[in-house]
PDB file of N, CA and C in Angstrom:
ATOM      1  N   MET A   1      14.194  26.675  -7.588  1.00  0.00           N
ATOM      2  CA  MET A   1      13.607  27.576  -6.607  1.00  0.00           C
ATOM      3  C   MET A   1      14.454  27.542  -5.352  1.00  0.00           C
ATOM      4  N   HIS A   2      14.727  28.685  -4.809  1.00  0.00           N
ATOM      5  CA  HIS A   2      15.453  28.780  -3.565  1.00  0.00           C
ATOM      6  C   HIS A   2      14.496  29.217  -2.472  1.00  0.00           C
ATOM      7  N   ILE A   3      14.581  28.584  -1.335  1.00  0.00           N
ATOM      8  CA  ILE A   3      13.831  29.043  -0.181  1.00  0.00           C
ATOM      9  C   ILE A   3      14.847  29.681   0.742  1.00  0.00           C
ATOM     10  N   LYS A   4      14.758  30.979   0.905  1.00  0.00           N
ATOM     11  CA  LYS A   4      15.761  31.725   1.655  1.00  0.00           C
ATOM     12  C   LYS A   4      15.300  31.952   3.087  1.00  0.00           C
ATOM     13  N   ASP A   5      16.250  31.964   3.989  1.00  0.00           N
ATOM     14  CA  ASP A   5      15.965  32.322   5.359  1.00  0.00           C
ATOM     15  C   ASP A   5      15.842  33.832   5.438  1.00  0.00           C
ATOM     16  N   ALA A   6      14.871  34.315   6.166  1.00  0.00           N
ATOM     17  CA  ALA A   6      14.719  35.744   6.431  1.00  0.00           C
ATOM     18  C   ALA A   6      14.398  35.880   7.906  1.00  0.00           C
ATOM     19  N   GLY A   7      14.589  37.050   8.447  1.00  0.00           N
ATOM     20  CA  GLY A   7      14.400  37.236   9.872  1.00  0.00           C
ATOM     21  C   GLY A   7      13.039  36.803  10.379  1.00  0.00           C
ATOM     22  N   ALA A   8      11.979  37.066   9.625  1.00  0.00           N
ATOM     23  CA  ALA A   8      10.632  36.746  10.087  1.00  0.00           C
ATOM     24  C   ALA A   8      10.193  35.340   9.700  1.00  0.00           C
ATOM     25  N   ARG A   9      11.049  34.583   9.048  1.00  0.00           N
ATOM     26  CA  ARG A   9      10.664  33.242   8.609  1.00  0.00           C
ATOM     27  C   ARG A   9      11.270  32.193   9.528  1.00  0.00           C
ATOM     28  N   ARG A  10      10.528  31.120   9.675  1.00  0.00           N
ATOM     29  CA  ARG A  10      11.031  29.985  10.425  1.00  0.00           C
ATOM     30  C   ARG A  10      11.162  28.847   9.434  1.00  0.00           C
ATOM     31  N   LEU A  11      12.330  28.234   9.389  1.00  0.00           N
ATOM     32  CA  LEU A  11      12.597  27.179   8.411  1.00  0.00           C
ATOM     33  C   LEU A  11      12.851  25.888   9.147  1.00  0.00           C
ATOM     34  N   ARG A  12      12.209  24.831   8.702  1.00  0.00           N
ATOM     35  CA  ARG A  12      12.431  23.527   9.289  1.00  0.00           C
ATOM     36  C   ARG A  12      12.782  22.557   8.181  1.00  0.00           C
ATOM     37  N   LYS A  13      13.807  21.768   8.407  1.00  0.00           N
ATOM     38  CA  LYS A  13      14.187  20.736   7.458  1.00  0.00           C
ATOM     39  C   LYS A  13      13.936  19.394   8.095  1.00  0.00           C
ATOM     40  N   SER A  14      13.774  18.397   7.303  1.00  0.00           N
ATOM     41  CA  SER A  14      13.531  17.063   7.821  1.00  0.00           C
ATOM     42  C   SER A  14      14.788  16.429   8.383  1.00  0.00           C
ATOM     43  N   GLY A  15      15.934  17.028   8.175  1.00  0.00           N
ATOM     44  CA  GLY A  15      17.163  16.479   8.705  1.00  0.00           C
ATOM     45  C   GLY A  15      18.103  15.980   7.630  1.00  0.00           C
ATOM     46  N   ARG A  16      17.576  15.613   6.491  1.00  0.00           N
ATOM     47  CA  ARG A  16      18.422  15.180   5.386  1.00  0.00           C
ATOM     48  C   ARG A  16      18.874  16.376   4.590  1.00  0.00           C
ATOM     49  N   LYS A  17      20.022  16.250   3.947  1.00  0.00           N
ATOM     50  CA  LYS A  17      20.532  17.325   3.108  1.00  0.00           C
ATOM     51  C   LYS A  17      19.633  17.475   1.876  1.00  0.00           C
ATOM     52  N   PRO A  18      19.114  18.684   1.603  1.00  0.00           N
ATOM     53  CA  PRO A  18      18.242  18.884   0.446  1.00  0.00           C
ATOM     54  C   PRO A  18      19.061  18.945  -0.834  1.00  0.00           C
ATOM     55  N   THR A  19      19.278  17.800  -1.449  1.00  0.00           N
ATOM     56  CA  THR A  19      20.169  17.727  -2.596  1.00  0.00           C
ATOM     57  C   THR A  19      19.530  18.213  -3.882  1.00  0.00           C
ATOM     58  N   ARG A  20      18.197  18.325  -3.947  1.00  0.00           N
ATOM     59  CA  ARG A  20      17.551  18.646  -5.207  1.00  0.00           C
ATOM     60  C   ARG A  20      16.668  19.875  -5.144  1.00  0.00           C
ATOM     61  N   ILE A  21      16.926  20.773  -4.251  1.00  0.00           N
ATOM     62  CA  ILE A  21      16.113  21.978  -4.098  1.00  0.00           C
ATOM     63  C   ILE A  21      16.124  22.840  -5.355  1.00  0.00           C
ATOM     64  N   ASP A  22      17.201  22.845  -6.107  1.00  0.00           N
ATOM     65  CA  ASP A  22      17.325  23.741  -7.244  1.00  0.00           C
ATOM     66  C   ASP A  22      16.871  23.138  -8.572  1.00  0.00           C
ATOM     67  N   MET A  23      16.205  22.013  -8.587  1.00  0.00           N
ATOM     68  CA  MET A  23      15.823  21.320  -9.810  1.00  0.00           C
ATOM     69  C   MET A  23      14.499  21.846 -10.356  1.00  0.00           C
ATOM     70  N   GLY A  24      14.531  22.758 -11.304  1.00  0.00           N
ATOM     71  CA  GLY A  24      13.334  23.201 -12.018  1.00  0.00           C
ATOM     72  C   GLY A  24      12.301  23.887 -11.143  1.00  0.00           C
ATOM     73  N   SER A  25      11.181  24.210 -11.768  1.00  0.00           N
ATOM     74  CA  SER A  25      10.071  24.846 -11.065  1.00  0.00           C
ATOM     75  C   SER A  25       9.170  23.784 -10.455  1.00  0.00           C
ATOM     76  N   PRO A  26       8.778  23.973  -9.212  1.00  0.00           N
ATOM     77  CA  PRO A  26       7.911  22.978  -8.579  1.00  0.00           C
ATOM     78  C   PRO A  26       6.474  23.066  -9.074  1.00  0.00           C
ATOM     79  N   ILE A  27       5.757  21.985  -8.926  1.00  0.00           N
ATOM     80  CA  ILE A  27       4.319  21.944  -9.175  1.00  0.00           C
ATOM     81  C   ILE A  27       3.657  22.571  -7.949  1.00  0.00           C
ATOM     82  N   MET A  28       2.780  23.540  -8.162  1.00  0.00           N
ATOM     83  CA  MET A  28       2.130  24.248  -7.055  1.00  0.00           C
ATOM     84  C   MET A  28       0.813  23.568  -6.687  1.00  0.00           C
ATOM     85  N   LEU A  29       0.590  23.433  -5.383  1.00  0.00           N
ATOM     86  CA  LEU A  29      -0.657  22.867  -4.868  1.00  0.00           C
ATOM     87  C   LEU A  29      -1.109  23.742  -3.702  1.00  0.00           C
ATOM     88  N   ASP A  30      -2.126  24.549  -3.927  1.00  0.00           N
ATOM     89  CA  ASP A  30      -2.638  25.461  -2.908  1.00  0.00           C
ATOM     90  C   ASP A  30      -3.865  24.827  -2.265  1.00  0.00           C
ATOM     91  N   VAL A  31      -3.728  24.436  -0.997  1.00  0.00           N
ATOM     92  CA  VAL A  31      -4.832  23.774  -0.295  1.00  0.00           C
ATOM     93  C   VAL A  31      -5.330  24.619   0.885  1.00  0.00           C
ATOM     94  N   ARG A  32      -5.043  25.909   0.849  1.00  0.00           N
ATOM     95  CA  ARG A  32      -5.525  26.788   1.917  1.00  0.00           C
ATOM     96  C   ARG A  32      -7.041  26.777   1.965  1.00  0.00           C
ATOM     97  N   GLY A  33      -7.574  26.747   3.177  1.00  0.00           N
ATOM     98  CA  GLY A  33      -9.025  26.824   3.370  1.00  0.00           C
ATOM     99  C   GLY A  33      -9.746  25.506   3.245  1.00  0.00           C
ATOM    100  N   LEU A  34      -9.077  24.455   2.827  1.00  0.00           N
ATOM    101  CA  LEU A  34      -9.729  23.145   2.711  1.00  0.00           C
ATOM    102  C   LEU A  34      -9.745  22.459   4.071  1.00  0.00           C
ATOM    103  N   GLU A  35     -10.822  21.752   4.349  1.00  0.00           N
ATOM    104  CA  GLU A  35     -10.958  21.028   5.610  1.00  0.00           C
ATOM    105  C   GLU A  35     -10.307  19.654   5.500  1.00  0.00           C
ATOM    106  N   PRO A  36      -9.705  19.188   6.610  1.00  0.00           N
ATOM    107  CA  PRO A  36      -9.144  17.829   6.611  1.00  0.00           C
ATOM    108  C   PRO A  36     -10.244  16.806   6.317  1.00  0.00           C
ATOM    109  N   PRO A  37      -9.951  15.767   5.613  1.00  0.00           N
ATOM    110  CA  PRO A  37      -8.643  15.296   5.162  1.00  0.00           C
ATOM    111  C   PRO A  37      -8.289  15.718   3.730  1.00  0.00           C
ATOM    112  N   GLU A  38      -9.048  16.657   3.160  1.00  0.00           N
ATOM    113  CA  GLU A  38      -8.841  17.011   1.754  1.00  0.00           C
ATOM    114  C   GLU A  38      -7.421  17.486   1.424  1.00  0.00           C
ATOM    115  N   PRO A  39      -6.777  18.336   2.236  1.00  0.00           N
ATOM    116  CA  PRO A  39      -5.399  18.714   1.891  1.00  0.00           C
ATOM    117  C   PRO A  39      -4.458  17.504   1.807  1.00  0.00           C
ATOM    118  N   MET A  40      -4.584  16.575   2.762  1.00  0.00           N
ATOM    119  CA  MET A  40      -3.744  15.376   2.756  1.00  0.00           C
ATOM    120  C   MET A  40      -4.029  14.527   1.526  1.00  0.00           C
ATOM    121  N   GLU A  41      -5.288  14.347   1.200  1.00  0.00           N
ATOM    122  CA  GLU A  41      -5.651  13.553   0.022  1.00  0.00           C
ATOM    123  C   GLU A  41      -5.099  14.179  -1.254  1.00  0.00           C
ATOM    124  N   ARG A  42      -5.195  15.486  -1.352  1.00  0.00           N
ATOM    125  CA  ARG A  42      -4.699  16.166  -2.562  1.00  0.00           C
ATOM    126  C   ARG A  42      -3.182  16.081  -2.699  1.00  0.00           C
ATOM    127  N   VAL A  43      -2.458  16.280  -1.590  1.00  0.00           N
ATOM    128  CA  VAL A  43      -1.003  16.233  -1.688  1.00  0.00           C
ATOM    129  C   VAL A  43      -0.531  14.807  -1.979  1.00  0.00           C
ATOM    130  N   LEU A  44      -1.147  13.810  -1.380  1.00  0.00           N
ATOM    131  CA  LEU A  44      -0.745  12.430  -1.655  1.00  0.00           C
ATOM    132  C   LEU A  44      -1.074  12.043  -3.099  1.00  0.00           C
ATOM    133  N   GLY A  45      -2.193  12.522  -3.610  1.00  0.00           N
ATOM    134  CA  GLY A  45      -2.531  12.281  -5.012  1.00  0.00           C
ATOM    135  C   GLY A  45      -1.536  12.937  -5.949  1.00  0.00           C
ATOM    136  N   ALA A  46      -1.145  14.161  -5.635  1.00  0.00           N
ATOM    137  CA  ALA A  46      -0.168  14.865  -6.474  1.00  0.00           C
ATOM    138  C   ALA A  46       1.198  14.189  -6.415  1.00  0.00           C
ATOM    139  N   LEU A  47       1.582  13.693  -5.247  1.00  0.00           N
ATOM    140  CA  LEU A  47       2.879  13.010  -5.117  1.00  0.00           C
ATOM    141  C   LEU A  47       2.925  11.725  -5.928  1.00  0.00           C
ATOM    142  N   SER A  48       1.783  11.077  -6.089  1.00  0.00           N
ATOM    143  CA  SER A  48       1.762   9.830  -6.852  1.00  0.00           C
ATOM    144  C   SER A  48       2.052  10.063  -8.336  1.00  0.00           C
ATOM    145  N   THR A  49       1.941  11.306  -8.798  1.00  0.00           N
ATOM    146  CA  THR A  49       2.231  11.629 -10.197  1.00  0.00           C
ATOM    147  C   THR A  49       3.581  12.328 -10.366  1.00  0.00           C
ATOM    148  N   LEU A  50       4.278  12.569  -9.264  1.00  0.00           N
ATOM    149  CA  LEU A  50       5.537  13.309  -9.279  1.00  0.00           C
ATOM    150  C   LEU A  50       6.657  12.463  -9.876  1.00  0.00           C
ATOM    151  N   GLY A  51       7.371  13.023 -10.837  1.00  0.00           N
ATOM    152  CA  GLY A  51       8.525  12.354 -11.423  1.00  0.00           C
ATOM    153  C   GLY A  51       9.727  12.451 -10.501  1.00  0.00           C
ATOM    154  N   PRO A  52      10.781  11.671 -10.769  1.00  0.00           N
ATOM    155  CA  PRO A  52      11.946  11.647  -9.883  1.00  0.00           C
ATOM    156  C   PRO A  52      12.678  12.981  -9.775  1.00  0.00           C
ATOM    157  N   ASP A  53      12.578  13.836 -10.766  1.00  0.00           N
ATOM    158  CA  ASP A  53      13.261  15.131 -10.718  1.00  0.00           C
ATOM    159  C   ASP A  53      12.297  16.288 -10.528  1.00  0.00           C
ATOM    160  N   GLN A  54      11.072  15.995 -10.115  1.00  0.00           N
ATOM    161  CA  GLN A  54      10.087  17.046  -9.899  1.00  0.00           C
ATOM    162  C   GLN A  54       9.910  17.314  -8.413  1.00  0.00           C
ATOM    163  N   GLN A  55       9.409  18.500  -8.125  1.00  0.00           N
ATOM    164  CA  GLN A  55       9.119  18.920  -6.759  1.00  0.00           C
ATOM    165  C   GLN A  55       7.679  19.403  -6.691  1.00  0.00           C
ATOM    166  N   LEU A  56       7.120  19.316  -5.517  1.00  0.00           N
ATOM    167  CA  LEU A  56       5.772  19.792  -5.252  1.00  0.00           C
ATOM    168  C   LEU A  56       5.862  20.888  -4.193  1.00  0.00           C
ATOM    169  N   LEU A  57       5.226  22.016  -4.452  1.00  0.00           N
ATOM    170  CA  LEU A  57       5.165  23.096  -3.471  1.00  0.00           C
ATOM    171  C   LEU A  57       3.735  23.187  -2.965  1.00  0.00           C
ATOM    172  N   MET A  58       3.544  22.755  -1.736  1.00  0.00           N
ATOM    173  CA  MET A  58       2.232  22.771  -1.092  1.00  0.00           C
ATOM    174  C   MET A  58       2.101  24.063  -0.292  1.00  0.00           C
ATOM    175  N   ILE A  59       0.987  24.778  -0.486  1.00  0.00           N
ATOM    176  CA  ILE A  59       0.710  26.007   0.249  1.00  0.00           C
ATOM    177  C   ILE A  59      -0.518  25.725   1.110  1.00  0.00           C
ATOM    178  N   ILE A  60      -0.356  25.915   2.427  1.00  0.00           N
ATOM    179  CA  ILE A  60      -1.426  25.550   3.364  1.00  0.00           C
ATOM    180  C   ILE A  60      -1.453  26.554   4.511  1.00  0.00           C
ATOM    181  N   ASP A  61      -2.606  26.693   5.137  1.00  0.00           N
ATOM    182  CA  ASP A  61      -2.769  27.686   6.199  1.00  0.00           C
ATOM    183  C   ASP A  61      -2.607  27.110   7.600  1.00  0.00           C
ATOM    184  N   ARG A  62      -2.049  25.925   7.711  1.00  0.00           N
ATOM    185  CA  ARG A  62      -1.723  25.331   9.008  1.00  0.00           C
ATOM    186  C   ARG A  62      -0.579  24.350   8.816  1.00  0.00           C
ATOM    187  N   GLN A  63       0.068  24.000   9.886  1.00  0.00           N
ATOM    188  CA  GLN A  63       1.211  23.094   9.789  1.00  0.00           C
ATOM    189  C   GLN A  63       0.702  21.652   9.679  1.00  0.00           C
ATOM    190  N   PRO A  64       1.022  20.955   8.601  1.00  0.00           N
ATOM    191  CA  PRO A  64       0.496  19.596   8.379  1.00  0.00           C
ATOM    192  C   PRO A  64       1.363  18.518   9.039  1.00  0.00           C
ATOM    193  N   GLN A  65       1.410  18.496  10.364  1.00  0.00           N
ATOM    194  CA  GLN A  65       2.277  17.577  11.102  1.00  0.00           C
ATOM    195  C   GLN A  65       2.142  16.113  10.668  1.00  0.00           C
ATOM    196  N   PRO A  66       0.951  15.559  10.500  1.00  0.00           N
ATOM    197  CA  PRO A  66       0.857  14.142  10.103  1.00  0.00           C
ATOM    198  C   PRO A  66       1.505  13.860   8.743  1.00  0.00           C
ATOM    199  N   LEU A  67       1.526  14.849   7.874  1.00  0.00           N
ATOM    200  CA  LEU A  67       2.107  14.672   6.553  1.00  0.00           C
ATOM    201  C   LEU A  67       3.606  14.377   6.622  1.00  0.00           C
ATOM    202  N   TYR A  68       4.311  15.006   7.545  1.00  0.00           N
ATOM    203  CA  TYR A  68       5.765  14.861   7.598  1.00  0.00           C
ATOM    204  C   TYR A  68       6.198  13.409   7.821  1.00  0.00           C
ATOM    205  N   ARG A  69       5.526  12.722   8.708  1.00  0.00           N
ATOM    206  CA  ARG A  69       5.839  11.313   8.966  1.00  0.00           C
ATOM    207  C   ARG A  69       5.539  10.455   7.732  1.00  0.00           C
ATOM    208  N   ILE A  70       4.436  10.731   7.071  1.00  0.00           N
ATOM    209  CA  ILE A  70       4.072   9.994   5.856  1.00  0.00           C
ATOM    210  C   ILE A  70       5.124  10.218   4.775  1.00  0.00           C
ATOM    211  N   LEU A  71       5.575  11.455   4.614  1.00  0.00           N
ATOM    212  CA  LEU A  71       6.602  11.744   3.612  1.00  0.00           C
ATOM    213  C   LEU A  71       7.880  10.970   3.895  1.00  0.00           C
ATOM    214  N   GLN A  72       8.350  11.026   5.124  1.00  0.00           N
ATOM    215  CA  GLN A  72       9.588  10.341   5.475  1.00  0.00           C
ATOM    216  C   GLN A  72       9.469   8.825   5.330  1.00  0.00           C
ATOM    217  N   ASN A  73       8.331   8.273   5.683  1.00  0.00           N
ATOM    218  CA  ASN A  73       8.126   6.826   5.572  1.00  0.00           C
ATOM    219  C   ASN A  73       8.010   6.347   4.131  1.00  0.00           C
ATOM    220  N   ASN A  74       7.763   7.273   3.204  1.00  0.00           N
ATOM    221  CA  ASN A  74       7.566   6.900   1.801  1.00  0.00           C
ATOM    222  C   ASN A  74       8.641   7.445   0.867  1.00  0.00           C
ATOM    223  N   GLY A  75       9.780   7.820   1.417  1.00  0.00           N
ATOM    224  CA  GLY A  75      10.917   8.192   0.581  1.00  0.00           C
ATOM    225  C   GLY A  75      10.914   9.611   0.051  1.00  0.00           C
ATOM    226  N   TYR A  76      10.250  10.514   0.731  1.00  0.00           N
ATOM    227  CA  TYR A  76      10.239  11.921   0.334  1.00  0.00           C
ATOM    228  C   TYR A  76      10.962  12.746   1.383  1.00  0.00           C
ATOM    229  N   ASP A  77      11.479  13.869   0.952  1.00  0.00           N
ATOM    230  CA  ASP A  77      12.080  14.837   1.837  1.00  0.00           C
ATOM    231  C   ASP A  77      11.321  16.143   1.649  1.00  0.00           C
ATOM    232  N   TYR A  78      11.479  17.064   2.576  1.00  0.00           N
ATOM    233  CA  TYR A  78      10.717  18.314   2.499  1.00  0.00           C
ATOM    234  C   TYR A  78      11.460  19.438   3.187  1.00  0.00           C
ATOM    235  N   ARG A  79      11.033  20.620   2.863  1.00  0.00           N
ATOM    236  CA  ARG A  79      11.499  21.827   3.552  1.00  0.00           C
ATOM    237  C   ARG A  79      10.276  22.705   3.774  1.00  0.00           C
ATOM    238  N   GLU A  80      10.106  23.149   4.996  1.00  0.00           N
ATOM    239  CA  GLU A  80       8.958  23.970   5.369  1.00  0.00           C
ATOM    240  C   GLU A  80       9.410  25.407   5.613  1.00  0.00           C
ATOM    241  N   THR A  81       8.628  26.357   5.087  1.00  0.00           N
ATOM    242  CA  THR A  81       8.862  27.775   5.351  1.00  0.00           C
ATOM    243  C   THR A  81       7.556  28.382   5.843  1.00  0.00           C
ATOM    244  N   PHE A  82       7.621  29.065   6.979  1.00  0.00           N
ATOM    245  CA  PHE A  82       6.458  29.783   7.487  1.00  0.00           C
ATOM    246  C   PHE A  82       6.550  31.223   7.001  1.00  0.00           C
ATOM    247  N   LYS A  83       5.487  31.691   6.370  1.00  0.00           N
ATOM    248  CA  LYS A  83       5.429  33.064   5.859  1.00  0.00           C
ATOM    249  C   LYS A  83       4.716  33.963   6.864  1.00  0.00           C
ATOM    250  N   PRO A  84       5.101  35.239   6.938  1.00  0.00           N
ATOM    251  CA  PRO A  84       4.467  36.177   7.870  1.00  0.00           C
ATOM    252  C   PRO A  84       2.957  36.312   7.664  1.00  0.00           C
ATOM    253  N   GLU A  85       2.481  35.988   6.475  1.00  0.00           N
ATOM    254  CA  GLU A  85       1.039  36.078   6.200  1.00  0.00           C
ATOM    255  C   GLU A  85       0.257  34.961   6.881  1.00  0.00           C
ATOM    256  N   GLY A  86       0.959  34.064   7.583  1.00  0.00           N
ATOM    257  CA  GLY A  86       0.279  32.978   8.280  1.00  0.00           C
ATOM    258  C   GLY A  86       0.112  31.725   7.451  1.00  0.00           C
ATOM    259  N   ILE A  87       0.902  31.565   6.407  1.00  0.00           N
ATOM    260  CA  ILE A  87       0.813  30.360   5.593  1.00  0.00           C
ATOM    261  C   ILE A  87       2.126  29.577   5.668  1.00  0.00           C
ATOM    262  N   PHE A  88       2.019  28.304   5.390  1.00  0.00           N
ATOM    263  CA  PHE A  88       3.174  27.430   5.317  1.00  0.00           C
ATOM    264  C   PHE A  88       3.383  27.029   3.868  1.00  0.00           C
ATOM    265  N   GLU A  89       4.627  27.055   3.432  1.00  0.00           N
ATOM    266  CA  GLU A  89       5.001  26.528   2.124  1.00  0.00           C
ATOM    267  C   GLU A  89       5.866  25.305   2.380  1.00  0.00           C
ATOM    268  N   ILE A  90       5.441  24.172   1.865  1.00  0.00           N
ATOM    269  CA  ILE A  90       6.177  22.932   2.059  1.00  0.00           C
ATOM    270  C   ILE A  90       6.637  22.452   0.683  1.00  0.00           C
ATOM    271  N   LEU A  91       7.940  22.462   0.486  1.00  0.00           N
ATOM    272  CA  LEU A  91       8.538  21.984  -0.758  1.00  0.00           C
ATOM    273  C   LEU A  91       8.886  20.518  -0.550  1.00  0.00           C
ATOM    274  N   ILE A  92       8.394  19.653  -1.438  1.00  0.00           N
ATOM    275  CA  ILE A  92       8.532  18.196  -1.287  1.00  0.00           C
ATOM    276  C   ILE A  92       9.216  17.642  -2.518  1.00  0.00           C
ATOM    277  N   TRP A  93      10.141  16.692  -2.303  1.00  0.00           N
ATOM    278  CA  TRP A  93      10.823  16.018  -3.404  1.00  0.00           C
ATOM    279  C   TRP A  93      11.180  14.610  -2.963  1.00  0.00           C
ATOM    280  N   GLN A  94      11.472  13.745  -3.945  1.00  0.00           N
ATOM    281  CA  GLN A  94      11.877  12.375  -3.632  1.00  0.00           C
ATOM    282  C   GLN A  94      13.292  12.388  -3.079  1.00  0.00           C
ATOM    283  N   ALA A  95      13.486  11.758  -1.936  1.00  0.00           N
ATOM    284  CA  ALA A  95      14.809  11.668  -1.320  1.00  0.00           C
ATOM    285  C   ALA A  95      15.655  10.665  -2.103  1.00  0.00           C
ATOM    286  N   ARG A  96      16.941  10.867  -2.051  1.00  0.00           N
ATOM    287  CA  ARG A  96      17.848   9.926  -2.728  1.00  0.00           C
ATOM    288  C   ARG A  96      18.371   8.928  -1.760  1.00  0.00           C
TER     289      ARG A  96
END
């Protein structure tokens, strides 16, 4: 999966080079409309089952700032894309 830059999109990277963005289709996790802490619980549960060459695509209706620190502290990298529809897509994978 490629996440492309477009004029109306804002892209944020964690700072590390995304070496595995193109590896297969990601597992989709749509947590839009769920109240905290359920989105965090669901994404952390899904990450615990993620294989080394798998990715998780989280779809959420707000920016999950606390998640980013947890991902970095636990060996994951991510790429965030803001969509014009008001949703965030966060692609997550194990960092090397």
